[in-house]
Amino acid sequence: MNETPLPLWASESFWKKTAIWVTAGSFLILVVLTFDSLSQTSAGGKRVPAYSVINKKIDYQYKEELHKFMPVIGETELLFGKEYTEEEARQLVDLGKKTTQAKNCMNCHTLLGNGAYYAPDLTKAWLDKGWISKDVREDMMVKFLMDPEKNARTFGSNRKMPNLKITEQEAKGVVAFLKWMSSIDTNGFPYNFKTINAEE
Amino acid sequence: MNTSGLNGVMQNATALGEKSRACLNTFKAWVQLDSSNLSPGQQLSVKYFIVAVILFFAQILFGMLAATQFIFPGFLYEILDFSVNRMIHINAMIVWMLYGFIGCVYWFLEDESGTDIVGLKLGNLAFWVLTGAVTVVVLVYLLVQIGPGKDSSLWLINEGREYIEAPRWADIGIVVVMLIFFYNVVATFSKGKWSGIAGVLTLDLVALAGLYVAGMFYMTNITHEQYWWWWVIHLWVEATWEVLVGVIMAWSLMKLLGVRRKIIQTWLYIEVALMFGSGILGLGHHYFWIGTPEYWLTIGGFFSALEPIPLVAMVVHAVYDSGAHAFKNGNHPALAWIIAQAFGNFFGAGVWGFMHTLPQINMFTHGTQWSASHGHLAFFGAYATINIAFFYLAIQHWRGDVWMGGNSQNAWRWKWALGLLNGGVVGMTIALLIAGYEQSFIERAVEGSTWGGYFAAQNHPSFQSAMNWRWFFGLITFAGLILLIWDLLTIGKGETRKAPIIPVEE
Ligand code: HEM
Ligand code: HEM
Ligand SMILES: [Fe+2]
């Protein structure tokens, strides 16, 4: 067959070069954005508060000027009646985070909306009205985590969380982790969430 | 000591060993496969395929258990909880697909490079190490399940991170095995000849393996942790896996239909440019709500909305090539699954992905059965299909290149397996979509995503009937899989007609 020369846009070498440049360029942009995102979201920044935020009151409210829901960090509101130093708070949250992984929470629940869909989202679990009132919340959460079968409410679904042999210390860690997570600025997700602080 | 007891045990063990050997021999006599039809690389490749099929079976079995628990929450409660079943369901999926991909590459490595595989022994060793490790990991998932909130649990039991739950020790093993695989690919192409396909494959494998490392670290800060977790998951399925499939598809179309290499490789480069150009920054569609800065709403929304474009290009490619060659080929089931791949990839990833990828919509669909609907159609449509197509290519060659067509003896089996599997997954996808809509509406929009809202949606009759339908279509899928396995074991048995040899165009 007679080879007629191909136009540039149909040639193999043109597309090879394009593929290389597009990939390298996109990756470079991603790397730059990654540095920026990681630094903007390290614990203690504006978007992801320091772990010692567990000493504070946390709420989640609609901000008219931003058109979205935002975490609101208030005055002191101790967890388990104790004021944690930054390092103590980090250790407690760390224990909680590790416990959520070792117990595989993410394969029933979502965290920040990612995970499984068999059980409710944990992003704002600390603020959920399901814990009835702020006075009983901490206690109820720890009890529930340690023996979810006995303390199950199931909201009429018959689905019960299994007993994951969570110790009291681990349960406290998980509660601290959930409290800290509820203070992260998630760009307004979930929308229209009414917290335990809201007046009915 | 009672030595006669010990002797008894020994005797029993020997008897058991002999019995299983006898079983294996009966099985071998029944399948009548002649491995002398396979090159050394292909013999290694079919080992990967066999394990892939076994894990595919496990995936579906545990998926059914999890789906049953949505309907009867007490089913296997505190024996095999939903979390355990679901973890095995999705982990088996990731691992069987990787096995399948490795098998595909070993299958064509000799042909494409024009020489023998350099480290074949090492490749075999890696296979057994990996398979041993996978077995141990699954046994620990089943028997130990969870541990205390300590590092040792993450090292030995599971890491508790969706899709990449494998404990740290296994992560390291996986990386080593991938390095051996990668060495084999590079060394073999270097010894033989490089090609466009070889180049794309090599660079893609570097990225694929490198990304896995991004998911191997523990972090207290959940925003950081999920940031890197998505590097693995998203940059695998929406970039590196997609390109790997492009490579496998390119080689298959060349062999199956005889399409010209120049055309194939030009298409491959176009696909790489489009896929990486949209998919790399499309990663941002997972950074809307995890604490990361607001610019991701724009970047993620924009680039991920472009991701369907390469998928359209891939459909055009496969369908055009098939049409241009008048669908003339000697392996109809393989070609049918390749066409299923083109459409499944386009609808599952392209259309279903696009539907919830803009932040304004994702705000309400995020973390609902919507994602599961998309996840099922995309993983099945894009990655299960291409592997199944390759299983058919492999079994044909193993049988001695016999004809496998729509008019073969027992052709109903592959046709029904094709129909049941695709119909089952599409049915599940629709059921989950309905459940997802209902959740977005009731749980997210009306109830504001509280726990009460979550359960209001779960208890709603339309959600519950969707779960029943998902179960029903799951059963259809399962039936299709069993038929598929039966067909793969028997197709071409007793067939004497040879498949026509399709010359590659110059
Ligand atoms: C073959 C390619 C693809 C596969 C296998 C795939 C698979 C998945 C899976 C399994 C999830 C759920 C992740 C989780 O468990 O949280 C997911 C999420 C998502 N995918 Fe894909 N996907 C693919 C391509 C695409 C494409 C091309 C788009 C966009 C056009 C897309 C958009 C999304 C979005 C927006 C989410 C987030 C859902 C949420 O907010 O919960 N995907 N994908
Ligand atoms: C008998 C057939 C199947 C059944 C009954 C089934 C069932 C399930 C169930 C119950 C879940 C958990 C969803 C949740 O967290 O609420 C799930 C998740 C998943 N399954 Fe399947 N499945 C089946 C087949 C498949 C197939 C063929 C694939 C892909 C090839 C697949 C891929 C997935 C993925 C990617 C997820 C995670 C989705 C997400 O997190 O968004 N499944 N499946
Ligand atoms: Fe994605």
Tab-separated table of C-alpha atoms in Angstrom, chain B residues 134-450:
chain	number	residue	atom	x	y	z
B	134	VAL	CA	-3.704	-13.851	50.524
B	135	THR	CA	-4.867	-17.103	52.136
B	136	VAL	CA	-3.475	-16.121	55.527
B	137	VAL	CA	-4.984	-12.631	55.300
B	138	VAL	CA	-8.435	-14.017	54.510
B	139	LEU	CA	-8.233	-16.586	57.322
B	140	VAL	CA	-7.331	-13.836	59.778
B	141	TYR	CA	-10.222	-11.672	58.486
B	142	LEU	CA	-12.573	-14.571	59.082
B	143	LEU	CA	-11.253	-15.953	62.345
B	144	VAL	CA	-9.707	-13.010	64.179
B	145	GLN	CA	-11.683	-10.179	62.549
B	146	ILE	CA	-10.731	-7.318	64.902
B	147	GLY	CA	-8.094	-6.372	67.455
B	148	PRO	CA	-7.461	-3.835	70.207
B	149	GLY	CA	-6.836	-0.202	69.278
B	150	LYS	CA	-3.098	-0.630	68.928
B	151	ASP	CA	-0.515	-0.575	66.146
B	152	SER	CA	-0.154	-4.333	66.370
B	153	SER	CA	-3.754	-4.750	65.131
B	154	LEU	CA	-2.987	-2.672	62.059
B	155	TRP	CA	0.177	-4.668	61.432
B	156	LEU	CA	-1.304	-8.106	61.893
B	157	ILE	CA	-5.104	-8.142	61.555
B	158	ASN	CA	-6.468	-5.360	59.405
B	159	GLU	CA	-5.943	-1.674	58.786
B	160	GLY	CA	-9.638	-0.850	58.784
B	161	ARG	CA	-9.466	1.248	55.623
B	162	GLU	CA	-12.025	0.403	52.966
B	163	TYR	CA	-10.567	-1.439	49.926
B	164	ILE	CA	-7.036	-1.572	51.308
B	165	GLU	CA	-7.761	-3.333	54.586
B	166	ALA	CA	-4.854	-5.766	54.223
B	167	PRO	CA	-2.617	-5.615	57.331
B	168	ARG	CA	0.720	-3.859	57.044
B	169	TRP	CA	2.803	-7.054	56.832
B	170	ALA	CA	0.795	-8.073	53.778
B	171	ASP	CA	1.170	-4.590	52.268
B	172	ILE	CA	4.906	-5.002	52.355
B	173	GLY	CA	4.612	-8.472	50.827
B	174	ILE	CA	2.403	-7.116	48.063
B	175	VAL	CA	4.936	-4.424	47.250
B	176	VAL	CA	7.741	-7.007	47.032
B	177	VAL	CA	5.699	-9.233	44.748
B	178	MET	CA	4.800	-6.257	42.561
B	179	LEU	CA	8.477	-5.363	42.298
B	180	ILE	CA	9.272	-8.875	41.084
B	181	PHE	CA	6.483	-8.646	38.553
B	182	PHE	CA	7.706	-5.249	37.445
B	183	TYR	CA	11.270	-6.515	37.130
B	184	ASN	CA	10.067	-9.347	34.911
B	185	VAL	CA	8.197	-6.971	32.637
B	186	VAL	CA	11.047	-4.490	32.252
B	187	ALA	CA	13.815	-7.068	31.960
B	188	THR	CA	11.897	-9.052	29.376
B	189	PHE	CA	11.123	-6.057	27.176
B	190	SER	CA	14.729	-4.926	27.501
B	191	LYS	CA	16.024	-8.301	26.407
B	192	GLY	CA	13.521	-8.573	23.538
B	193	LYS	CA	12.053	-5.484	21.926
B	194	TRP	CA	10.230	-2.434	23.203
B	195	SER	CA	7.021	-1.202	21.633
B	196	GLY	CA	4.532	1.598	22.258
B	197	ILE	CA	2.368	-0.826	24.186
B	198	ALA	CA	5.377	-1.947	26.232
B	199	GLY	CA	6.321	1.628	27.088
B	200	VAL	CA	2.863	2.621	28.255
B	201	LEU	CA	2.551	-0.597	30.246
B	202	THR	CA	5.857	-0.078	32.032
B	203	LEU	CA	5.197	3.511	33.042
B	204	ASP	CA	1.692	2.629	34.124
B	205	LEU	CA	2.942	-0.186	36.345
B	206	VAL	CA	5.419	2.146	38.038
B	207	ALA	CA	2.558	4.486	38.884
B	208	LEU	CA	0.231	1.684	39.951
B	209	ALA	CA	2.716	0.144	42.360
B	210	GLY	CA	3.980	3.501	43.613
B	211	LEU	CA	0.471	4.631	44.463
B	212	TYR	CA	-0.075	1.631	46.698
B	213	VAL	CA	2.681	2.908	48.961
B	214	ALA	CA	0.705	6.130	49.501
B	215	GLY	CA	-1.897	4.061	51.359
B	216	MET	CA	0.444	2.273	53.735
B	217	PHE	CA	0.737	4.814	56.527
B	218	TYR	CA	-1.219	5.401	59.696
B	219	MET	CA	-2.204	8.977	60.536
B	220	THR	CA	-4.171	10.413	63.442
B	221	ASN	CA	-5.409	13.278	61.297
B	222	ILE	CA	-8.314	11.746	59.406
B	223	THR	CA	-8.290	14.473	56.751
B	224	HIS	CA	-4.707	13.644	55.847
B	225	GLU	CA	-5.397	9.952	56.056
B	226	GLN	CA	-8.346	10.099	53.655
B	227	TYR	CA	-6.387	12.426	51.393
B	228	TRP	CA	-3.783	9.729	50.779
B	229	TRP	CA	-6.311	6.890	50.857
B	230	TRP	CA	-7.999	8.428	47.812
B	231	TRP	CA	-4.670	8.674	46.038
B	232	VAL	CA	-4.658	4.894	46.017
B	233	ILE	CA	-8.320	4.236	45.297
B	234	HIS	CA	-9.095	6.981	42.828
B	235	LEU	CA	-5.751	7.102	41.034
B	236	TRP	CA	-5.975	3.369	40.648
B	237	VAL	CA	-9.449	2.962	39.239
B	238	GLU	CA	-9.754	6.257	37.377
B	239	ALA	CA	-6.216	6.487	36.038
B	240	THR	CA	-3.726	3.619	36.229
B	241	TRP	CA	-6.152	0.684	36.044
B	242	GLU	CA	-8.021	2.383	33.238
B	243	VAL	CA	-4.774	2.735	31.256
B	244	LEU	CA	-3.765	-0.836	32.062
B	245	VAL	CA	-7.067	-1.962	30.600
B	246	GLY	CA	-6.332	0.225	27.580
B	247	VAL	CA	-3.070	-1.677	27.115
B	248	ILE	CA	-4.692	-5.078	27.517
B	249	MET	CA	-7.488	-4.046	25.181
B	250	ALA	CA	-4.997	-2.745	22.613
B	251	TRP	CA	-3.150	-6.041	22.516
B	252	SER	CA	-6.363	-8.098	22.457
B	253	LEU	CA	-7.911	-6.141	19.596
B	254	MET	CA	-4.728	-6.557	17.640
B	255	LYS	CA	-4.731	-10.317	18.168
B	256	LEU	CA	-8.445	-10.951	18.105
B	257	LEU	CA	-9.323	-8.809	15.115
B	258	GLY	CA	-6.005	-8.136	13.460
B	259	VAL	CA	-6.148	-4.351	13.829
B	260	ARG	CA	-3.007	-2.516	12.708
B	261	ARG	CA	-0.434	-1.770	15.392
B	262	LYS	CA	0.011	1.838	14.295
B	263	ILE	CA	-3.679	2.555	14.716
B	264	ILE	CA	-3.835	0.708	18.000
B	265	GLN	CA	-0.903	2.558	19.485
B	266	THR	CA	-2.058	5.965	18.324
B	267	TRP	CA	-5.396	5.291	19.998
B	268	LEU	CA	-3.621	4.143	23.131
B	269	TYR	CA	-1.696	7.424	23.385
B	270	ILE	CA	-4.861	9.417	22.845
B	271	GLU	CA	-6.563	7.458	25.603
B	272	VAL	CA	-3.656	7.960	27.972
B	273	ALA	CA	-3.637	11.703	27.338
B	274	LEU	CA	-7.384	12.003	27.902
B	275	MET	CA	-7.523	9.641	30.864
B	276	PHE	CA	-4.597	11.061	32.820
B	277	GLY	CA	-5.475	14.608	31.746
B	278	SER	CA	-8.904	14.325	33.350
B	279	GLY	CA	-8.437	11.571	35.936
B	280	ILE	CA	-5.403	12.887	37.824
B	281	LEU	CA	-7.003	16.187	38.826
B	282	GLY	CA	-10.441	14.553	38.832
B	283	LEU	CA	-9.180	13.129	42.131
B	284	GLY	CA	-10.605	16.358	43.530
B	285	HIS	CA	-14.151	14.968	43.463
B	286	HIS	CA	-13.221	13.071	46.633
B	287	TYR	CA	-11.866	16.207	48.308
B	288	PHE	CA	-15.120	18.126	48.493
B	289	TRP	CA	-16.091	17.217	52.067
B	290	ILE	CA	-13.133	15.711	53.911
B	291	GLY	CA	-11.779	18.961	55.306
B	292	THR	CA	-9.647	19.909	52.299
B	293	PRO	CA	-9.698	23.483	50.877
B	294	GLU	CA	-12.541	24.864	48.825
B	295	TYR	CA	-10.633	25.072	45.561
B	296	TRP	CA	-11.173	21.335	45.204
B	297	LEU	CA	-14.875	21.973	44.618
B	298	THR	CA	-13.955	23.728	41.376
B	299	ILE	CA	-10.985	21.631	40.311
B	300	GLY	CA	-12.539	18.300	41.233
B	301	GLY	CA	-15.889	19.146	39.688
B	302	PHE	CA	-14.365	20.418	36.466
B	303	PHE	CA	-11.790	17.714	35.730
B	304	SER	CA	-13.889	14.767	36.863
B	305	ALA	CA	-16.697	16.007	34.632
B	306	LEU	CA	-14.253	15.496	31.739
B	307	GLU	CA	-13.504	11.909	32.698
B	308	PRO	CA	-16.263	10.389	30.566
B	309	ILE	CA	-14.538	11.673	27.410
B	310	PRO	CA	-11.780	9.035	27.280
B	311	LEU	CA	-14.395	6.412	28.055
B	312	VAL	CA	-16.377	7.490	25.013
B	313	ALA	CA	-13.160	7.280	23.007
B	314	MET	CA	-12.674	3.729	24.231
B	315	VAL	CA	-16.174	2.690	23.155
B	316	VAL	CA	-15.632	4.218	19.744
B	317	HIS	CA	-12.320	2.428	19.486
B	318	ALA	CA	-13.584	-1.050	20.381
B	319	VAL	CA	-16.839	-0.852	18.461
B	320	TYR	CA	-15.284	0.776	15.413
B	321	ASP	CA	-12.499	-1.776	15.207
B	322	SER	CA	-14.931	-4.656	15.634
B	323	GLY	CA	-17.246	-3.258	12.985
B	324	ALA	CA	-14.417	-2.447	10.586
B	325	HIS	CA	-13.347	-6.071	10.806
B	326	ALA	CA	-16.914	-7.275	10.432
B	327	PHE	CA	-16.735	-8.956	13.857
B	328	LYS	CA	-14.715	-11.698	12.130
B	329	ASN	CA	-12.914	-13.662	14.792
B	330	GLY	CA	-12.632	-17.136	16.229
B	331	ASN	CA	-13.586	-16.390	19.825
B	332	HIS	CA	-17.102	-15.056	20.133
B	333	PRO	CA	-17.402	-15.130	23.927
B	334	ALA	CA	-14.203	-13.102	24.297
B	335	LEU	CA	-15.351	-10.516	21.784
B	336	ALA	CA	-18.776	-10.316	23.420
B	337	TRP	CA	-17.141	-9.579	26.790
B	338	ILE	CA	-14.890	-6.974	25.183
B	339	ILE	CA	-17.940	-5.189	23.813
B	340	ALA	CA	-19.542	-5.529	27.264
B	341	GLN	CA	-16.426	-3.893	28.698
B	342	ALA	CA	-16.631	-0.911	26.357
B	343	PHE	CA	-20.258	-0.224	27.255
B	344	GLY	CA	-19.947	-1.198	30.921
B	345	ASN	CA	-16.995	1.125	31.368
B	346	PHE	CA	-18.808	3.954	29.623
B	347	PHE	CA	-22.067	3.589	31.549
B	348	GLY	CA	-20.709	2.481	34.931
B	349	ALA	CA	-17.813	4.876	35.204
B	350	GLY	CA	-18.687	7.544	32.657
B	351	VAL	CA	-22.440	8.011	33.018
B	352	TRP	CA	-23.018	6.814	36.591
B	353	GLY	CA	-19.861	8.621	37.743
B	354	PHE	CA	-20.805	11.852	35.987
B	355	MET	CA	-24.277	11.833	37.511
B	356	HIS	CA	-22.956	12.526	41.023
B	357	THR	CA	-19.615	14.165	40.369
B	358	LEU	CA	-20.611	17.839	40.554
B	359	PRO	CA	-20.370	19.162	44.118
B	360	GLN	CA	-23.881	20.625	44.083
B	361	ILE	CA	-25.246	17.112	43.556
B	362	ASN	CA	-22.608	15.203	45.472
B	363	MET	CA	-23.504	17.187	48.604
B	364	PHE	CA	-26.692	15.106	48.713
B	365	THR	CA	-25.572	11.818	47.192
B	366	HIS	CA	-22.220	11.514	49.002
B	367	GLY	CA	-22.026	8.413	51.162
B	368	THR	CA	-25.377	6.943	50.112
B	369	GLN	CA	-26.346	3.868	48.098
B	370	TRP	CA	-25.787	6.142	45.117
B	371	SER	CA	-22.074	5.478	45.475
B	372	ALA	CA	-22.732	1.757	45.749
B	373	SER	CA	-24.829	1.830	42.576
B	374	HIS	CA	-22.004	3.514	40.684
B	375	GLY	CA	-19.345	1.343	42.354
B	376	HIS	CA	-21.000	-1.886	41.245
B	377	LEU	CA	-21.604	-0.958	37.632
B	378	ALA	CA	-18.181	0.663	37.267
B	379	PHE	CA	-16.065	-2.100	38.779
B	380	PHE	CA	-18.021	-4.788	37.021
B	381	GLY	CA	-18.351	-2.965	33.708
B	382	ALA	CA	-14.778	-1.758	33.494
B	383	TYR	CA	-12.716	-4.441	35.185
B	384	ALA	CA	-14.613	-7.686	35.697
B	385	THR	CA	-15.574	-7.802	32.010
B	386	ILE	CA	-12.085	-7.367	30.568
B	387	ASN	CA	-10.756	-10.089	32.838
B	388	ILE	CA	-13.524	-12.460	31.806
B	389	ALA	CA	-12.783	-11.725	28.140
B	390	PHE	CA	-9.195	-12.681	28.784
B	391	PHE	CA	-10.189	-15.878	30.589
B	392	TYR	CA	-11.900	-16.901	27.358
B	393	LEU	CA	-8.847	-16.030	25.264
B	394	ALA	CA	-6.697	-18.090	27.612
B	395	ILE	CA	-8.942	-21.120	27.708
B	396	GLN	CA	-9.167	-21.150	23.912
B	397	HIS	CA	-5.428	-21.322	23.550
B	398	TRP	CA	-5.194	-23.893	26.354
B	399	ARG	CA	-7.632	-26.069	24.418
B	400	GLY	CA	-5.405	-25.867	21.357
B	401	ASP	CA	-6.928	-22.896	19.542
B	402	VAL	CA	-10.220	-24.561	18.777
B	403	TRP	CA	-13.183	-22.660	17.398
B	404	MET	CA	-15.348	-20.912	20.007
B	405	GLY	CA	-18.388	-19.422	18.379
B	406	GLY	CA	-22.050	-18.717	18.740
B	407	ASN	CA	-22.791	-22.026	17.071
B	408	SER	CA	-20.438	-24.178	19.120
B	409	GLN	CA	-21.698	-27.097	21.091
B	410	ASN	CA	-23.128	-25.854	24.422
B	411	ALA	CA	-22.783	-22.236	23.317
B	412	TRP	CA	-25.913	-21.541	25.369
B	413	ARG	CA	-23.721	-21.650	28.463
B	414	TRP	CA	-21.526	-18.715	27.606
B	415	LYS	CA	-24.479	-16.808	26.234
B	416	TRP	CA	-26.531	-17.358	29.377
B	417	ALA	CA	-23.572	-16.628	31.637
B	418	LEU	CA	-23.064	-13.375	29.738
B	419	GLY	CA	-26.737	-12.481	30.000
B	420	LEU	CA	-27.183	-13.442	33.650
B	421	LEU	CA	-24.040	-11.704	34.861
B	422	ASN	CA	-24.687	-8.478	32.987
B	423	GLY	CA	-28.412	-8.548	33.687
B	424	GLY	CA	-27.808	-9.267	37.366
B	425	VAL	CA	-25.353	-6.421	37.830
B	426	VAL	CA	-27.519	-3.956	35.877
B	427	GLY	CA	-30.508	-5.002	37.991
B	428	MET	CA	-28.555	-4.456	41.221
B	429	THR	CA	-27.354	-1.098	39.908
B	430	ILE	CA	-30.898	0.090	39.282
B	431	ALA	CA	-32.117	-1.164	42.665
B	432	LEU	CA	-29.253	0.629	44.412
B	433	LEU	CA	-29.913	3.764	42.395
B	434	ILE	CA	-33.488	3.848	43.635
B	435	ALA	CA	-32.280	3.311	47.188
B	436	GLY	CA	-29.741	6.085	46.668
B	437	TYR	CA	-32.306	8.572	45.404
B	438	GLU	CA	-34.531	7.814	48.345
B	439	GLN	CA	-31.623	8.290	50.780
B	440	SER	CA	-30.516	11.559	49.161
B	441	PHE	CA	-34.025	12.834	49.416
B	442	ILE	CA	-35.182	11.662	52.834
B	443	GLU	CA	-31.962	11.318	54.798
B	444	ARG	CA	-29.967	14.185	53.316
B	445	ALA	CA	-32.369	16.781	51.913
B	446	VAL	CA	-35.346	16.474	54.265
B	447	GLU	CA	-33.815	15.224	57.503
B	448	GLY	CA	-30.411	16.907	57.316
B	449	SER	CA	-28.359	13.704	57.657
B	450	THR	CA	-28.948	13.051	61.347
